PDB file of C-alpha atoms in Angstrom:
ATOM      1  CA  MET A   1       7.279  -2.051 -25.482  1.00  0.00           C
ATOM      2  CA  GLU A   2       9.557   0.728 -24.166  1.00  0.00           C
ATOM      3  CA  ALA A   3       7.017   3.353 -25.272  1.00  0.00           C
ATOM      4  CA  ALA A   4       4.349   1.742 -23.076  1.00  0.00           C
ATOM      5  CA  LYS A   5       6.653   1.957 -20.060  1.00  0.00           C
ATOM      6  CA  ALA A   6       7.414   5.632 -20.754  1.00  0.00           C
ATOM      7  CA  GLU A   7       3.688   6.467 -20.733  1.00  0.00           C
ATOM      8  CA  ARG A   8       3.123   5.041 -17.259  1.00  0.00           C
ATOM      9  CA  SER A   9       3.239   7.426 -14.356  1.00  0.00           C
ATOM     10  CA  THR A  10       3.069   7.399 -10.593  1.00  0.00           C
ATOM     11  CA  MET A  11      -0.044   8.495  -8.730  1.00  0.00           C
ATOM     12  CA  THR A  12       0.809  10.929  -5.952  1.00  0.00           C
ATOM     13  CA  LYS A  13      -1.091  12.133  -2.910  1.00  0.00           C
ATOM     14  CA  ALA A  14      -1.803  15.357  -4.840  1.00  0.00           C
ATOM     15  CA  ASP A  15      -3.395  13.259  -7.613  1.00  0.00           C
ATOM     16  CA  ILE A  16      -5.623  11.540  -5.048  1.00  0.00           C
ATOM     17  CA  VAL A  17      -6.638  14.925  -3.610  1.00  0.00           C
ATOM     18  CA  GLU A  18      -7.476  16.113  -7.139  1.00  0.00           C
ATOM     19  CA  LYS A  19      -9.657  13.019  -7.776  1.00  0.00           C
ATOM     20  CA  VAL A  20     -11.520  13.533  -4.477  1.00  0.00           C
ATOM     21  CA  TYR A  21     -11.980  17.204  -5.374  1.00  0.00           C
ATOM     22  CA  GLN A  22     -13.386  16.328  -8.810  1.00  0.00           C
ATOM     23  CA  LYS A  23     -15.601  13.392  -7.761  1.00  0.00           C
ATOM     24  CA  ILE A  24     -17.083  14.634  -4.491  1.00  0.00           C
ATOM     25  CA  GLY A  25     -17.047  18.365  -5.035  1.00  0.00           C
ATOM     26  CA  PHE A  26     -15.341  19.345  -1.799  1.00  0.00           C
ATOM     27  CA  SER A  27     -13.063  22.361  -1.940  1.00  0.00           C
ATOM     28  CA  LYS A  28      -9.426  21.484  -2.618  1.00  0.00           C
ATOM     29  CA  LYS A  29      -8.608  22.295   0.997  1.00  0.00           C
ATOM     30  CA  GLU A  30     -11.356  19.970   2.278  1.00  0.00           C
ATOM     31  CA  ALA A  31     -10.314  17.223  -0.163  1.00  0.00           C
ATOM     32  CA  SER A  32      -6.710  17.582   0.996  1.00  0.00           C
ATOM     33  CA  GLU A  33      -7.742  17.395   4.671  1.00  0.00           C
ATOM     34  CA  LEU A  34      -9.852  14.287   3.988  1.00  0.00           C
ATOM     35  CA  VAL A  35      -7.028  12.478   2.186  1.00  0.00           C
ATOM     36  CA  GLU A  36      -4.570  13.518   4.910  1.00  0.00           C
ATOM     37  CA  LEU A  37      -6.967  12.190   7.585  1.00  0.00           C
ATOM     38  CA  VAL A  38      -7.285   8.827   5.821  1.00  0.00           C
ATOM     39  CA  PHE A  39      -3.514   8.435   5.469  1.00  0.00           C
ATOM     40  CA  SER A  40      -2.772   9.538   9.034  1.00  0.00           C
ATOM     41  CA  SER A  41      -5.376   7.049  10.311  1.00  0.00           C
ATOM     42  CA  LEU A  42      -3.786   4.245   8.291  1.00  0.00           C
ATOM     43  CA  LYS A  43      -0.307   5.174   9.552  1.00  0.00           C
ATOM     44  CA  GLU A  44      -1.493   5.240  13.161  1.00  0.00           C
ATOM     45  CA  VAL A  45      -3.104   1.799  12.914  1.00  0.00           C
ATOM     46  CA  LEU A  46      -0.005   0.316  11.254  1.00  0.00           C
ATOM     47  CA  GLN A  47       2.303   1.975  13.790  1.00  0.00           C
ATOM     48  CA  ASN A  48       0.335   0.217  16.538  1.00  0.00           C
ATOM     49  CA  GLY A  49       1.040  -3.091  14.770  1.00  0.00           C
ATOM     50  CA  ASP A  50      -2.568  -3.654  13.721  1.00  0.00           C
ATOM     51  CA  LYS A  51      -3.724  -4.881  10.314  1.00  0.00           C
ATOM     52  CA  VAL A  52      -5.482  -2.611   7.794  1.00  0.00           C
ATOM     53  CA  LYS A  53      -8.051  -4.406   5.650  1.00  0.00           C
ATOM     54  CA  ILE A  54      -9.642  -2.540   2.745  1.00  0.00           C
ATOM     55  CA  SER A  55     -12.370  -4.678   1.224  1.00  0.00           C
ATOM     56  CA  GLY A  56     -11.939  -5.128  -2.515  1.00  0.00           C
ATOM     57  CA  PHE A  57      -8.379  -3.726  -2.369  1.00  0.00           C
ATOM     58  CA  GLY A  58      -6.196  -5.682   0.057  1.00  0.00           C
ATOM     59  CA  ASN A  59      -4.554  -5.997   3.464  1.00  0.00           C
ATOM     60  CA  PHE A  60      -1.618  -4.110   4.956  1.00  0.00           C
ATOM     61  CA  VAL A  61       0.116  -6.107   7.698  1.00  0.00           C
ATOM     62  CA  VAL A  62       3.055  -5.177   9.935  1.00  0.00           C
ATOM     63  CA  ARG A  63       5.511  -8.047  10.327  1.00  0.00           C
ATOM     64  CA  GLU A  64       8.397  -8.362  12.765  1.00  0.00           C
ATOM     65  CA  LYS A  65      11.719  -9.374  11.216  1.00  0.00           C
ATOM     66  CA  HIS A  66      14.265 -10.878  13.582  1.00  0.00           C
ATOM     67  CA  GLU A  67      17.919  -9.958  13.691  1.00  0.00           C
ATOM     68  CA  ARG A  68      19.918 -12.028  11.211  1.00  0.00           C
ATOM     69  CA  VAL A  69      23.279 -12.381   9.558  1.00  0.00           C
ATOM     70  CA  GLY A  70      23.631 -11.108   6.002  1.00  0.00           C
ATOM     71  CA  ARG A  71      26.443 -10.290   3.614  1.00  0.00           C
ATOM     72  CA  ASN A  72      27.712  -7.007   2.244  1.00  0.00           C
ATOM     73  CA  PRO A  73      27.152  -7.475  -1.517  1.00  0.00           C
ATOM     74  CA  GLN A  74      30.264  -5.465  -2.411  1.00  0.00           C
ATOM     75  CA  THR A  75      32.759  -7.198  -0.114  1.00  0.00           C
ATOM     76  CA  GLY A  76      31.026 -10.484   0.723  1.00  0.00           C
ATOM     77  CA  GLU A  77      31.773  -9.705   4.385  1.00  0.00           C
ATOM     78  CA  GLN A  78      29.255 -10.985   6.941  1.00  0.00           C
ATOM     79  CA  MET A  79      27.299  -8.353   8.820  1.00  0.00           C
ATOM     80  CA  LYS A  80      24.464  -8.236  11.308  1.00  0.00           C
ATOM     81  CA  ILE A  81      21.074  -7.029  10.014  1.00  0.00           C
ATOM     82  CA  SER A  82      19.104  -5.559  12.886  1.00  0.00           C
ATOM     83  CA  ALA A  83      15.561  -6.554  13.835  1.00  0.00           C
ATOM     84  CA  ARG A  84      12.904  -4.348  12.316  1.00  0.00           C
ATOM     85  CA  ARG A  85       9.252  -4.022  11.445  1.00  0.00           C
ATOM     86  CA  VAL A  86       8.140  -4.136   7.823  1.00  0.00           C
ATOM     87  CA  ILE A  87       4.822  -3.606   6.064  1.00  0.00           C
ATOM     88  CA  SER A  88       3.467  -6.270   3.732  1.00  0.00           C
ATOM     89  CA  PHE A  89       0.637  -5.721   1.275  1.00  0.00           C
ATOM     90  CA  ARG A  90      -1.525  -8.604   0.109  1.00  0.00           C
ATOM     91  CA  PRO A  91      -3.908  -7.659  -2.706  1.00  0.00           C
ATOM     92  CA  SER A  92      -7.484  -8.904  -2.545  1.00  0.00           C
ATOM     93  CA  GLN A  93      -8.788 -11.459  -5.030  1.00  0.00           C
ATOM     94  CA  VAL A  94     -10.888  -8.673  -6.582  1.00  0.00           C
ATOM     95  CA  LEU A  95      -7.825  -6.469  -7.177  1.00  0.00           C
ATOM     96  CA  LYS A  96      -5.838  -9.408  -8.567  1.00  0.00           C
ATOM     97  CA  ALA A  97      -8.685 -10.236 -10.955  1.00  0.00           C
ATOM     98  CA  MET A  98      -8.970  -6.599 -12.069  1.00  0.00           C
ATOM     99  CA  LEU A  99      -5.232  -6.444 -12.787  1.00  0.00           C
ATOM    100  CA  ASP A 100      -5.534  -9.621 -14.866  1.00  0.00           C
ATOM    101  CA  GLY A 101      -8.449  -8.116 -16.828  1.00  0.00           C
ATOM    102  CA  GLU A 102     -10.952 -10.657 -15.501  1.00  0.00           C
ATOM    103  CA  ASP A 103     -14.661 -10.024 -15.029  1.00  0.00           C
ATOM    104  CA  ILE A 104     -15.233  -9.172 -11.363  1.00  0.00           C
ATOM    105  CA  THR A 105     -19.033  -8.912 -11.408  1.00  0.00           C
ATOM    106  CA  GLY A 106     -20.469 -11.122  -8.703  1.00  0.00           C
ATOM    107  CA  MET A 107     -17.063 -11.601  -7.098  1.00  0.00           C
ATOM    108  CA  LYS A 108     -17.030 -11.488  -3.325  1.00  0.00           C
ATOM    109  CA  GLU A 109     -15.161  -8.353  -2.163  1.00  0.00           C
ATOM    110  CA  ASP A 110     -14.454  -9.437   1.399  1.00  0.00           C
ATOM    111  CA  ASP A 111     -11.189 -11.358   1.902  1.00  0.00           C
ATOM    112  CA  ASP A 112     -10.482 -13.191   5.132  1.00  0.00           C
ATOM    113  CA  GLU A 113      -6.724 -13.409   4.492  1.00  0.00           C
TER     114      GLU A 113
END
């Protein structure tokens, strides 16, 4: 089981650029600019507090977390945790089914979550 974990890797932005380059045939510079444009657009939408919905993949949602009292795990001392915004990702039913190895043919890609 440990060997299977060692074989897994992380996909980076450079890997995505390489896939776009190979699949679409743009130059590497054009592929890089395209990927950068997509990510900057996603960041801008999320920064504005809007939801990003990618059909067949999932939804990215910005949530507001209120200020609250927590504990320092080392000392047990109470401390204030400031209010902040966090991003949540909810995978689509199609993505969940793919991860579970289910047949997705005929499955509706559009989630209204």
